[in-house]
Amino acid sequence: MSLLVNKYARTDFTSCEDFFENFKINVPENFNFAYDVIDELAKTSPDKDALVWCNDEGEERTFSFAEMKKYSDLSAQFLKDQGLKKGDMVMLVLKRHYEFWWLILALHKLGAVAIPATHLLMTKDIIYRANAADIKMVIATSDNDHILDCIDEAQAKCPTLTKKVFVDKNRKFSRDGWIDFHKELDHTSEQFVRPTGADATESKDIMLLYFTSGTSGMPKMVIHNHLYALTHLATAAVWQNIHKGGVHLTVADTGWGKTAWGKLYGQWMCEAAIFVYDYSDKFKPADLLHVIEKHRITTFCAPPTIYRFFIKEDLTKYDLSSLKYACVAGEPLNPEIYNQFYAATGLKLMEGFGQTETTLTIANNIYMEPKPGSMGKPMPNYDVDIVDEKGNSCPPGKEGQIIIRAERGAMHPGMFIGYYRDEALTQEAWRDGVYHTGDVAWKDEDGYYWFVGRADDVIKSSGYRIGPFEVESALMEHPAVLETAITAVPDELRGQVVKATIVLAKGYTASDELKKELQDHVKHTTAPYKYPRIVEFVDELPKTISGKIRRVQIREEDKN
């Protein structure tokens, strides 16, 4: 086990009960991940692989911990030379390029605030973000004219946005009004000096700002302090089962908060190598399976969508023997996906739950036996409960909202500080020592939590409460269904009826006969009243930037 893990938490428990009773994260006085983890590993394990990167063009790079310190120091000095200082806001639009890791560590060292973002943003998105957070600098990949054009168009309406930097590892690109990151690094000093005094970082300082993609409304600005990174030790050590010397792959773009969960903080605290597959085109499951096979990935984490695609492939064609553990998060996992993946690989998918506002909150941890379809049990570093509308704890079997009991301002590791510049929204979600997640679930007699849906997504039909996830899980058991979203449609007689929007698997064609077959399948798989009275076949489902299904968009389109 990593010495760093032992320094910040004990993870060698003898049983699940021992874990729940005794797990605790030791919080130092002033934690800064870049200095306290990466720079320390550069001293103790300088030659050990830290980042293993490849792309879909056949290029490969490997960086040791010593090199991560070197390039993060160089990047920090570059940022300082550009006038960046503690508290300044910097947006990173770098896809899966390895420079992202140099730069986010550099921002941590400097005390500036990192704002990871996707390359899919439009001009209006950048204007909103830059003005809402007073962004001073944008650092973007050069291999995407769309995002560069949008940034240029936005700048005129963003008074604080004074610096634009592009990243081009091939050094063949130029653009007026932009700074060339790699060329500047050529004559930047490696001797970055850790800031002191008022410029030094403290645990309470803002480290990260995420614009949540949301399923409705304008994105919220979630801010985290430096303790956020520390808390992801639990994510890696007791959920993803990561060990020193392993090679971990989490499927996520750097603009999504899942990168912080699976390819940055906790994995390096466990002294594992983070693997990055930097693919540029549309996701191809066969290519990713070949990468896992070739690079001998030991632990893997992905959203349910990836596993849906995997099980549609012939997994016997691939040597996945290096894989020792697999996790899933981002959306609820349908039991059928769990069962098929287990049958093909022998690996039990360990589901976890959390939000942009938190770290891992509920999980099937390494000491538990998972129940297919369950999120698992609350992590002991959070005080989690399910409550009714009056705030009373729900008994087993009763649905309610997931809440976390934590006082604001108490420096609770992993909890967000609030919604930046929006105290009203913060108070709405986090009041009287309780953070309301907005997610509905129930727990069984063994204490396992079962997801029902977002509070806004729960369907009320003829007096019944229907959770979309249960109906989606039933449909996913049918071989014709690749993806599906369950929503409510207003109905004069029943109040609401269930609608299924379905993407068909290869080899299946939409027809009235198939619609009837799928409806009957749901009737026989779950309670008959939950079957979708309306079925629509589509080529793809609307999704957020982070890959979550936008049920709100389906509902809005149904109104028109």
Coordinates of C-alpha atoms in Angstrom, one line a residue:
M1 CA 0.0 0.0 0.0
S2 CA 1.2 3.5 -0.7
L3 CA 2.9 5.4 2.0
L4 CA 0.9 8.4 1.1
V5 CA -2.4 6.5 1.7
N6 CA -1.1 5.5 5.1
K7 CA -0.2 9.1 5.9
Y8 CA -3.7 10.4 5.2
A9 CA -5.9 7.5 6.0
R10 CA -6.0 3.9 7.1
T11 CA -7.3 1.5 4.4
D12 CA -6.2 -2.0 5.7
F13 CA -9.4 -3.0 7.3
T14 CA -10.3 -6.5 8.3
S15 CA -14.0 -6.3 7.5
C16 CA -16.8 -4.0 6.2
E17 CA -17.8 -3.3 9.8
D18 CA -14.2 -2.3 10.7
F19 CA -14.1 0.0 7.7
F20 CA -17.4 1.7 8.5
E21 CA -16.5 2.2 12.1
N22 CA -12.9 3.3 11.8
F23 CA -12.3 4.9 8.4
K24 CA -11.2 8.5 8.8
I25 CA -9.3 11.0 6.6
N26 CA -6.5 12.7 8.5
V27 CA -6.6 16.4 7.5
P28 CA -3.3 18.3 7.6
E29 CA -3.2 22.0 8.5
N30 CA -2.7 23.3 4.9
F31 CA -2.9 20.7 2.2
N32 CA -1.9 21.4 -1.4
F33 CA -2.0 18.3 -3.6
A34 CA 0.6 19.5 -6.1
Y35 CA 3.2 20.0 -3.4
D36 CA 2.2 17.5 -0.8
V37 CA 1.7 14.6 -3.2
I38 CA 3.3 15.1 -6.6
D39 CA 6.4 16.9 -5.4
E40 CA 6.8 14.4 -2.5
L41 CA 6.5 11.5 -5.0
A42 CA 9.1 13.2 -7.2
K43 CA 11.5 12.8 -4.2
T44 CA 10.6 9.3 -3.1
S45 CA 9.7 7.7 -6.4
P46 CA 11.2 9.9 -9.1
D47 CA 11.4 7.3 -11.9
K48 CA 8.0 5.7 -11.3
D49 CA 5.4 6.0 -14.0
A50 CA 2.9 8.7 -13.2
L51 CA 1.1 9.4 -16.4
V52 CA 0.9 7.0 -19.4
W53 CA -0.7 8.6 -22.4
C54 CA -1.6 7.5 -25.9
N55 CA -3.8 8.7 -28.7
D56 CA -5.7 7.2 -31.5
E57 CA -3.0 8.2 -34.0
G58 CA -0.4 5.8 -32.5
E59 CA 1.5 8.3 -30.4
E60 CA 2.6 7.4 -26.9
R61 CA 4.2 9.3 -24.0
T62 CA 5.0 8.3 -20.4
F63 CA 5.8 10.8 -17.7
S64 CA 7.5 9.9 -14.3
F65 CA 6.7 11.6 -11.1
A66 CA 9.9 13.6 -11.4
E67 CA 8.8 14.8 -14.8
M68 CA 5.4 15.7 -13.5
K69 CA 7.1 18.0 -11.0
K70 CA 9.4 19.4 -13.7
Y71 CA 6.6 20.2 -16.1
S72 CA 4.2 21.5 -13.4
D73 CA 6.9 23.8 -12.1
L74 CA 7.6 25.0 -15.7
S75 CA 3.9 25.6 -16.3
A76 CA 3.5 27.4 -12.9
Q77 CA 6.4 29.7 -13.8
F78 CA 4.9 30.3 -17.2
L79 CA 1.6 31.3 -15.6
K80 CA 3.4 33.6 -13.2
D81 CA 5.3 35.2 -16.0
Q82 CA 2.0 35.9 -17.7
G83 CA 0.8 37.8 -14.6
L84 CA -1.3 35.1 -13.1
K85 CA -1.6 35.1 -9.3
K86 CA -3.4 33.5 -6.4
G87 CA -7.2 33.5 -6.8
D88 CA -7.1 34.2 -10.6
M89 CA -9.6 32.2 -12.6
V90 CA -8.2 30.1 -15.5
M91 CA -10.3 27.9 -17.9
L92 CA -8.7 24.7 -19.2
V93 CA -10.1 23.4 -22.5
L94 CA -7.6 20.6 -23.2
K95 CA -9.6 17.5 -24.1
R96 CA -7.4 14.6 -23.0
H97 CA -4.1 16.1 -23.9
Y98 CA -1.3 15.4 -21.4
E99 CA -0.6 19.2 -20.9
F100 CA -3.9 19.3 -18.9
W101 CA -2.1 17.5 -16.0
W102 CA 0.9 19.8 -16.1
L103 CA -1.3 22.9 -16.0
I104 CA -3.8 21.9 -13.4
L105 CA -1.0 21.0 -11.0
A106 CA 0.7 24.3 -11.9
L107 CA -2.5 26.2 -11.1
H108 CA -2.7 24.4 -7.7
K109 CA 0.9 25.4 -7.0
L110 CA 0.3 29.0 -7.9
G111 CA -3.0 29.2 -6.0
A112 CA -5.0 30.1 -9.1
V113 CA -8.4 28.5 -9.6
A114 CA -8.7 25.8 -12.3
I115 CA -11.9 25.7 -14.3
P116 CA -12.0 22.6 -16.4
A117 CA -14.2 22.9 -19.5
T118 CA -15.2 20.9 -22.6
H119 CA -14.2 21.8 -26.2
L120 CA -17.9 21.5 -27.1
L121 CA -18.8 24.9 -25.6
M122 CA -20.3 27.5 -27.9
T123 CA -19.6 31.3 -27.9
K124 CA -22.6 32.1 -25.6
D125 CA -21.4 29.4 -23.2
I126 CA -17.9 31.0 -23.0
I127 CA -19.4 34.5 -22.5
Y128 CA -21.5 33.3 -19.7
R129 CA -18.7 31.4 -18.0
A130 CA -16.1 34.1 -18.4
N131 CA -18.3 36.9 -17.0
A132 CA -19.9 34.8 -14.3
A133 CA -16.5 33.8 -12.9
D134 CA -14.3 36.8 -14.1
I135 CA -12.1 34.4 -16.0
K136 CA -8.7 36.0 -16.8
M137 CA -7.1 33.3 -19.0
V138 CA -8.3 30.5 -21.3
I139 CA -5.9 27.7 -22.2
A140 CA -7.2 25.7 -25.1
T141 CA -6.1 23.0 -27.5
S142 CA -5.0 24.1 -31.0
D143 CA -6.5 21.1 -32.8
N144 CA -10.1 22.4 -32.6
D145 CA -10.8 25.5 -34.7
H146 CA -14.4 25.6 -33.3
I147 CA -13.4 26.3 -29.7
L148 CA -10.7 28.8 -30.7
D149 CA -13.2 30.7 -32.9
C150 CA -15.8 30.7 -30.1
I151 CA -13.2 32.0 -27.6
D152 CA -12.2 34.8 -30.0
E153 CA -15.8 35.8 -30.6
A154 CA -16.5 35.8 -26.9
Q155 CA -13.5 37.9 -25.8
A156 CA -15.0 41.2 -27.0
K157 CA -17.9 40.7 -24.5
C158 CA -15.7 39.4 -21.7
P159 CA -13.8 42.3 -20.1
T160 CA -11.7 40.2 -17.7
L161 CA -10.6 37.7 -20.3
T162 CA -7.2 39.2 -21.3
K163 CA -5.0 36.1 -22.0
K164 CA -5.5 33.4 -24.5
V165 CA -3.1 30.5 -24.7
F166 CA -3.1 27.6 -27.1
V167 CA -1.4 24.2 -26.7
D168 CA 0.2 22.5 -29.7
K169 CA 2.6 19.7 -28.9
N170 CA 3.6 19.5 -32.6
R171 CA 4.7 23.2 -32.6
K172 CA 3.2 23.8 -36.1
F173 CA 0.3 26.1 -35.2
S174 CA 0.0 29.9 -34.8
R175 CA -2.9 32.3 -34.3
D176 CA -3.0 36.0 -33.9
G177 CA -3.7 37.2 -30.4
W178 CA -2.8 33.9 -28.8
I179 CA 0.2 32.8 -26.8
D180 CA 2.0 29.6 -27.8
F181 CA 2.4 27.5 -24.6
H182 CA 5.1 25.1 -25.7
K183 CA 7.2 27.8 -27.3
E184 CA 7.0 29.9 -24.2
L185 CA 8.0 26.9 -22.1
D186 CA 11.3 26.7 -24.1
H187 CA 12.6 29.8 -22.4
T188 CA 10.8 29.5 -19.0
S189 CA 12.8 28.8 -15.9
E190 CA 12.3 25.4 -14.2
Q191 CA 13.1 27.0 -10.8
F192 CA 9.6 27.8 -9.8
V193 CA 9.6 29.0 -6.1
R194 CA 6.7 28.0 -3.9
P195 CA 4.8 31.2 -3.0
T196 CA 5.0 32.4 0.6
G197 CA 3.2 34.8 2.8
A198 CA -0.1 36.2 1.5
D199 CA 0.5 34.3 -1.8
A200 CA 0.8 30.9 -0.2
T201 CA -2.2 28.5 -0.5
E202 CA -4.3 27.4 2.4
S203 CA -6.7 24.5 2.7
K204 CA -9.7 26.8 2.7
D205 CA -8.7 28.5 -0.6
I206 CA -10.7 27.9 -3.7
M207 CA -8.9 25.3 -5.9
L208 CA -11.5 24.2 -8.4
L209 CA -14.6 25.7 -10.0
Y210 CA -16.9 23.5 -12.0
F211 CA -19.8 24.7 -14.1
T212 CA -22.3 21.9 -13.7
S213 CA -23.8 20.9 -17.0
G214 CA -27.1 20.4 -15.3
T215 CA -30.3 19.0 -16.8
S216 CA -32.1 22.3 -16.7
G217 CA -31.3 26.0 -16.3
M218 CA -28.0 27.8 -16.5
P219 CA -25.0 26.0 -15.2
K220 CA -24.2 26.4 -11.5
M221 CA -20.7 27.3 -10.3
V222 CA -19.6 24.7 -7.8
I223 CA -16.4 25.7 -5.9
H224 CA -14.1 23.4 -4.0
N225 CA -11.2 24.1 -1.7
H226 CA -7.9 22.2 -1.6
L227 CA -9.3 19.5 0.7
Y228 CA -11.4 18.2 -2.2
A229 CA -8.3 16.6 -3.7
L230 CA -7.4 14.9 -0.4
T231 CA -10.8 13.3 0.0
H232 CA -10.5 11.5 -3.4
L233 CA -8.1 9.2 -1.6
A234 CA -11.2 7.3 -0.6
T235 CA -12.5 7.3 -4.1
A236 CA -9.3 5.5 -5.3
A237 CA -8.3 3.3 -2.4
V238 CA -11.6 1.9 -1.2
W239 CA -13.9 2.1 -4.2
Q240 CA -11.7 1.7 -7.3
N241 CA -9.3 -0.7 -5.4
I242 CA -6.2 1.0 -6.7
H243 CA -2.8 -0.1 -5.5
K244 CA 0.7 1.1 -5.8
G245 CA 2.2 0.1 -9.2
G246 CA -1.2 -0.4 -10.9
V247 CA -2.4 1.2 -14.1
H248 CA -5.8 2.9 -13.8
L249 CA -8.0 4.0 -16.7
T250 CA -11.1 6.2 -16.1
V251 CA -13.0 7.1 -19.2
A252 CA -13.7 10.9 -19.0
D253 CA -12.9 14.1 -20.8
T254 CA -10.9 16.6 -18.7
G255 CA -13.8 19.0 -18.9
W256 CA -15.9 16.7 -16.8
G257 CA -15.7 16.4 -13.0
K258 CA -15.2 12.6 -13.4
T259 CA -11.5 13.4 -14.3
A260 CA -11.0 14.6 -10.7
W261 CA -12.5 11.3 -9.5
G262 CA -10.6 8.9 -11.7
K263 CA -7.5 10.4 -13.4
L264 CA -5.9 12.9 -11.1
Y265 CA -6.0 13.0 -7.3
G266 CA -6.7 9.7 -5.5
Q267 CA -5.0 7.5 -8.1
W268 CA -1.7 9.4 -7.6
M269 CA -2.1 9.3 -3.8
C270 CA -2.2 5.5 -4.2
E271 CA 1.0 5.7 -6.3
A272 CA -0.6 4.2 -9.4
A273 CA 0.0 5.2 -13.0
I274 CA -2.9 7.2 -14.5
F275 CA -3.6 6.0 -18.0
V276 CA -5.0 8.4 -20.6
Y277 CA -6.5 7.3 -24.0
D278 CA -6.7 10.6 -26.0
Y279 CA -9.1 9.6 -28.7
S280 CA -10.2 12.4 -31.1
D281 CA -13.1 10.9 -33.1
K282 CA -16.3 9.4 -32.0
F283 CA -16.0 6.8 -29.3
K284 CA -15.3 3.3 -30.7
P285 CA -15.7 0.5 -28.1
A286 CA -13.4 -1.9 -30.0
D287 CA -10.6 0.7 -30.0
L288 CA -10.9 1.2 -26.2
L289 CA -10.9 -2.6 -25.6
H290 CA -7.7 -2.9 -27.7
V291 CA -6.1 -0.2 -25.5
I292 CA -7.0 -2.0 -22.3
E293 CA -5.6 -5.2 -23.8
K294 CA -2.4 -3.7 -25.1
H295 CA -1.5 -1.5 -22.1
R296 CA -2.5 -4.1 -19.5
I297 CA -4.8 -1.8 -17.6
T298 CA -5.4 -3.2 -14.0
T299 CA -8.3 -1.1 -12.8
F300 CA -11.0 0.6 -14.9
C301 CA -13.9 3.0 -14.3
A302 CA -16.5 4.3 -16.8
P303 CA -20.1 5.5 -17.0
P304 CA -22.8 2.9 -17.8
T305 CA -22.9 3.9 -21.4
I306 CA -19.4 2.5 -22.0
Y307 CA -20.3 -0.9 -20.5
R308 CA -23.5 -1.0 -22.6
F309 CA -21.3 -0.7 -25.7
F310 CA -18.8 -3.2 -24.3
I311 CA -21.4 -6.0 -23.9
K312 CA -22.6 -5.5 -27.4
E313 CA -19.1 -6.4 -28.6
D314 CA -17.7 -9.9 -28.6
L315 CA -15.6 -9.7 -25.5
T316 CA -14.1 -13.1 -26.1
K317 CA -12.0 -11.4 -28.9
Y318 CA -10.0 -9.4 -26.3
D319 CA -7.5 -10.4 -23.7
L320 CA -8.8 -8.5 -20.6
S321 CA -6.9 -10.7 -18.1
S322 CA -5.0 -7.7 -16.8
L323 CA -8.2 -6.2 -15.4
K324 CA -8.6 -6.9 -11.7
Y325 CA -11.3 -4.4 -10.8
A326 CA -14.0 -2.4 -12.6
C327 CA -16.2 0.4 -11.3
V328 CA -19.1 2.4 -12.7
A329 CA -20.5 5.9 -12.0
G330 CA -22.1 8.9 -13.7
E331 CA -25.6 7.4 -14.0
P332 CA -27.3 4.4 -12.3
L333 CA -26.2 1.0 -13.5
N334 CA -28.9 -1.3 -14.9
P335 CA -28.7 -4.8 -13.4
E336 CA -28.7 -6.4 -16.8
I337 CA -25.5 -4.6 -17.7
Y338 CA -23.9 -5.8 -14.5
N339 CA -24.9 -9.4 -15.1
Q340 CA -23.8 -9.5 -18.7
F341 CA -20.4 -7.9 -18.0
Y342 CA -19.9 -10.2 -15.1
A343 CA -20.7 -13.3 -17.2
A344 CA -18.2 -12.1 -19.9
T345 CA -15.3 -11.0 -17.6
G346 CA -15.9 -12.4 -14.1
L347 CA -15.7 -8.8 -12.8
K348 CA -18.4 -7.4 -10.6
L349 CA -19.1 -3.8 -11.4
M350 CA -18.8 -1.7 -8.3
E351 CA -21.2 1.2 -8.5
G352 CA -20.5 4.6 -6.8
F353 CA -22.5 7.7 -6.3
G354 CA -21.6 11.4 -5.8
Q355 CA -22.1 14.8 -7.3
T356 CA -20.1 17.7 -8.6
E357 CA -20.8 19.2 -5.2
T358 CA -19.2 16.2 -3.3
T359 CA -16.7 13.4 -3.7
L360 CA -17.7 9.7 -3.5
T361 CA -20.7 9.7 -1.2
I362 CA -22.3 6.2 -1.6
A363 CA -20.5 3.2 -3.0
N364 CA -20.0 -0.5 -3.2
N365 CA -16.6 -0.4 -1.4
I366 CA -13.9 -3.0 -1.6
Y367 CA -15.1 -4.7 1.6
M368 CA -18.7 -5.2 0.3
E369 CA -20.5 -7.7 -1.8
P370 CA -22.4 -5.6 -4.4
K371 CA -26.1 -6.0 -5.1
P372 CA -26.6 -5.5 -8.9
G373 CA -28.5 -2.2 -9.4
S374 CA -27.7 -0.8 -5.9
M375 CA -25.4 2.3 -5.3
G376 CA -24.1 0.6 -2.2
K377 CA -23.8 2.1 1.2
P378 CA -22.9 5.6 2.4
M379 CA -19.2 6.3 2.8
P380 CA -18.2 6.7 6.5
N381 CA -16.7 10.2 5.9
Y382 CA -20.1 11.5 5.0
D383 CA -23.3 11.6 7.2
V384 CA -25.8 10.4 4.6
D385 CA -29.5 9.7 5.1
I386 CA -32.8 9.4 3.1
V387 CA -35.5 11.7 4.4
D388 CA -39.1 12.5 3.7
E389 CA -40.6 15.9 2.8
K390 CA -40.6 16.8 6.5
G391 CA -36.9 15.9 7.0
N392 CA -37.6 12.7 8.9
S393 CA -35.4 9.6 8.2
C394 CA -37.2 7.1 5.9
P395 CA -37.5 3.5 7.1
P396 CA -36.3 0.7 4.7
G397 CA -38.4 0.5 1.6
K398 CA -39.7 4.1 1.7
E399 CA -38.5 6.5 -1.0
G400 CA -37.1 9.9 0.0
Q401 CA -34.4 12.4 -0.9
I402 CA -30.7 11.7 -0.3
I403 CA -29.2 14.3 2.1
I404 CA -25.8 14.9 3.7
R405 CA -25.6 16.4 7.2
A406 CA -22.8 18.8 7.3
E407 CA -22.4 22.4 8.5
R408 CA -21.4 25.0 6.0
G409 CA -18.0 26.6 6.8
A410 CA -16.9 23.6 8.9
M411 CA -14.2 22.6 6.4
H412 CA -15.8 19.2 5.7
P413 CA -13.4 17.5 3.3
G414 CA -15.0 16.8 0.0
M415 CA -18.1 19.0 0.4
F416 CA -18.3 22.0 -1.9
I417 CA -18.0 25.5 -0.4
G418 CA -21.1 26.7 -2.1
Y419 CA -22.4 28.0 -5.5
Y420 CA -20.0 30.8 -6.4
R421 CA -21.6 34.2 -6.2
D422 CA -25.1 32.7 -5.6
E423 CA -25.9 32.6 -1.9
A424 CA -29.6 32.2 -2.6
L425 CA -29.1 29.0 -4.6
T426 CA -26.6 27.7 -2.0
Q427 CA -29.1 28.3 0.8
E428 CA -31.8 26.5 -1.2
A429 CA -29.7 23.4 -1.5
W430 CA -27.7 23.6 1.8
R431 CA -29.6 24.9 4.8
D432 CA -29.8 24.2 8.5
G433 CA -26.8 21.9 8.4
V434 CA -28.3 19.7 5.7
Y435 CA -27.3 19.5 2.0
H436 CA -30.1 18.3 -0.2
T437 CA -28.9 16.4 -3.2
G438 CA -32.1 16.4 -5.2
D439 CA -31.8 12.7 -5.8
V440 CA -34.5 10.2 -4.7
A441 CA -33.6 6.7 -3.4
W442 CA -34.6 4.1 -0.9
K443 CA -32.6 1.7 1.2
D444 CA -33.2 -2.0 1.9
E445 CA -33.0 -3.9 5.2
D446 CA -29.3 -4.4 4.7
G447 CA -28.6 -0.7 4.3
Y448 CA -28.0 -0.7 0.6
Y449 CA -29.2 2.4 -1.3
W450 CA -31.2 2.1 -4.5
F451 CA -31.6 5.0 -6.9
V452 CA -35.0 6.1 -8.1
G453 CA -34.3 9.3 -10.0
R454 CA -33.9 13.0 -9.7
A455 CA -36.7 14.5 -7.7
D456 CA -37.9 16.2 -10.8
D457 CA -37.9 13.0 -12.8
V458 CA -40.1 10.9 -10.6
I459 CA -43.4 10.1 -12.4
K460 CA -46.8 10.2 -10.7
S461 CA -49.4 8.2 -12.6
S462 CA -52.8 7.3 -11.4
G463 CA -51.6 7.7 -7.8
Y464 CA -48.5 5.6 -8.3
R465 CA -44.9 7.0 -8.0
I466 CA -42.8 5.5 -10.7
G467 CA -39.0 5.9 -10.7
P468 CA -37.6 6.1 -14.3
F469 CA -34.6 4.0 -13.4
E470 CA -36.6 0.9 -12.7
V471 CA -38.4 1.1 -16.0
E472 CA -35.2 1.8 -17.8
S473 CA -33.6 -1.2 -16.2
A474 CA -36.5 -3.4 -17.3
L475 CA -36.1 -2.3 -20.9
M476 CA -32.3 -2.7 -20.8
E477 CA -32.9 -6.4 -20.3
H478 CA -34.3 -6.7 -23.8
P479 CA -31.6 -7.3 -26.5
A480 CA -33.2 -4.7 -28.8
V481 CA -32.5 -1.8 -26.5
L482 CA -29.1 -0.1 -26.6
E483 CA -30.1 3.0 -24.6
T484 CA -33.4 4.4 -23.2
A485 CA -34.7 7.3 -21.2
I486 CA -38.0 7.2 -19.3
T487 CA -40.0 10.5 -18.9
A488 CA -43.4 11.6 -18.0
V489 CA -46.0 12.9 -20.4
P490 CA -49.1 14.8 -19.1
D491 CA -52.3 12.8 -19.3
E492 CA -55.8 14.1 -18.5
L493 CA -57.0 10.8 -17.1
R494 CA -53.9 9.6 -15.2
G495 CA -52.1 12.8 -14.5
Q496 CA -48.9 11.5 -16.2
V497 CA -48.1 8.5 -18.2
V498 CA -44.7 6.8 -18.8
K499 CA -42.9 7.4 -22.1
A500 CA -39.9 5.4 -23.3
T501 CA -37.4 7.1 -25.7
I502 CA -35.3 4.2 -27.1
V503 CA -32.1 3.8 -29.1
L504 CA -32.2 0.4 -30.7
A505 CA -29.2 -2.0 -30.8
K506 CA -27.7 -3.1 -34.1
G507 CA -29.9 -5.4 -36.1
Y508 CA -33.2 -4.2 -34.8
T509 CA -35.7 -2.0 -36.7
A510 CA -38.4 0.2 -35.2
S511 CA -41.9 -1.2 -35.7
D512 CA -45.3 -1.4 -34.0
E513 CA -44.6 -5.0 -33.3
L514 CA -41.4 -4.3 -31.5
K515 CA -43.1 -1.5 -29.5
K516 CA -45.7 -4.0 -28.3
E517 CA -43.0 -6.5 -27.5
L518 CA -41.1 -4.0 -25.4
Q519 CA -44.2 -2.9 -23.6
D520 CA -45.1 -6.5 -22.8
H521 CA -41.5 -7.2 -21.7
V522 CA -41.8 -4.4 -19.1
K523 CA -45.1 -5.7 -17.9
H524 CA -43.6 -9.1 -17.2
T525 CA -40.3 -7.7 -15.7
T526 CA -41.7 -5.2 -13.2
A527 CA -45.1 -4.0 -11.9
P528 CA -47.4 -3.9 -14.9
Y529 CA -48.6 -0.3 -14.2
K530 CA -45.1 0.9 -14.9
Y531 CA -45.0 -0.1 -18.5
P532 CA -44.4 2.8 -21.1
R533 CA -47.7 3.6 -22.7
I534 CA -45.8 5.8 -25.2
V535 CA -42.7 4.5 -27.0
E536 CA -40.5 6.6 -29.4
F537 CA -37.6 5.2 -31.3
V538 CA -34.7 7.7 -31.9
D539 CA -31.2 7.6 -33.3
E540 CA -29.6 9.1 -30.2
L541 CA -30.6 10.5 -26.8
P542 CA -30.0 14.1 -25.8
K543 CA -27.2 14.3 -23.3
T544 CA -25.4 16.8 -21.2
I545 CA -21.7 17.7 -21.9
S546 CA -20.8 15.1 -19.2
G547 CA -22.8 12.4 -21.0
K548 CA -25.9 12.3 -18.8
I549 CA -29.2 11.9 -20.4
R550 CA -31.2 15.1 -20.6
R551 CA -34.6 13.9 -19.7
V552 CA -35.7 17.6 -19.3
Q553 CA -35.0 18.2 -23.0
I554 CA -37.2 15.2 -23.9
R555 CA -40.0 16.6 -21.7
E556 CA -39.7 20.0 -23.2
E557 CA -39.8 18.7 -26.8
D558 CA -42.9 16.7 -25.9
K559 CA -44.7 19.9 -25.0
N560 CA -44.2 21.4 -28.4

